[in-house]
Steps between C-alpha positions, in 0.01 A plus 500: 500500500480442128297210341756245396298394194534850358874513550529148344292608196727810452814291546391242244400773257834691527706184456301381199531839332867526572567149384306567178674834429833333518444350148416823334868585446556167323439626150666543167519862370206608301726594213654150481406336174656149481612400150523135586433241765855510606482881535200460729667227714815703521304800631306281749832356632613856556218532755683245704614723781154673519336156517743396780408817697136428442520141628708610804268781590192280455655244725598758758142641496357141520720436809383824661132434434536155642670647801232757542235233492682297777597813689164665522353491848211257556156628585267741351691824570851638491653793708531847347885475543512171299277659232726799473813280449299291256423816299863591482585145396246518227644843384842336464349205317348738241843618420618155399387534139694834469824362648450187292467714191815694602717202548354325189581794278835584654644179635858612452467807703558466878240766613217292342613212722526729800132627458376151456689376804404802711136439422541131593669579829243765586203271454671224691574724794147634508370139480736413798330767698161346408619169631581661820156656531334168420722286723251451779269336249728271306689184591866488575562308177328752290699776654825324425385419141415870446832619638685243271314624190554861578864446580553325174344800315735734671799283451430442134463885456833563679680239294356656183627841593842363578517319175383820317805679636716256311288397200146639482384280223540194734337667802161328446668175591502630862120463505531129420578462872116524547484153364655384837195630691283177484786259571602710809147510620471123463831458689384713788168327512670157520726616778203661684284189450728192496215265450392658175656437146 
């Protein structure tokens, strides 16, 4: 058994670093010398697709961190199997800044979308395994909520890949599906607890 507090500390650290590193690629070229305010504003507007990817990636990581907090088994210790899957999950989370940079710099190229989507699907599938390993310690409502969130991540990645096959520059819109996560969770909670809401 592994002390849960140590795994929680590592998880929080990895997520905070990954979320912070996302912003590093949001920058103007060092060689850029604006000649006017309009020139600077124009160049900032050109960062629009990178900013969109940053916001989407930050949101996805925030969803995953929230899911991890809710998913983590209760008690003082976690199993070795859960810890191994958590480490794989954290490895995939550390790749998010790279795949974000890739899709931010090359939003019109489908392979950039594919790498971003593949990383999203991979960490969602690993998280699903972690849900299974922690099932005996979580409520049925939490299990359903976790599965909804992970399903939305996978569905949004698949939609993004499908869009990229037609028009890669619009593929990021597939990840907007993640905004349905909270409403779907509330709907499931209302159906499971008719007296609430």
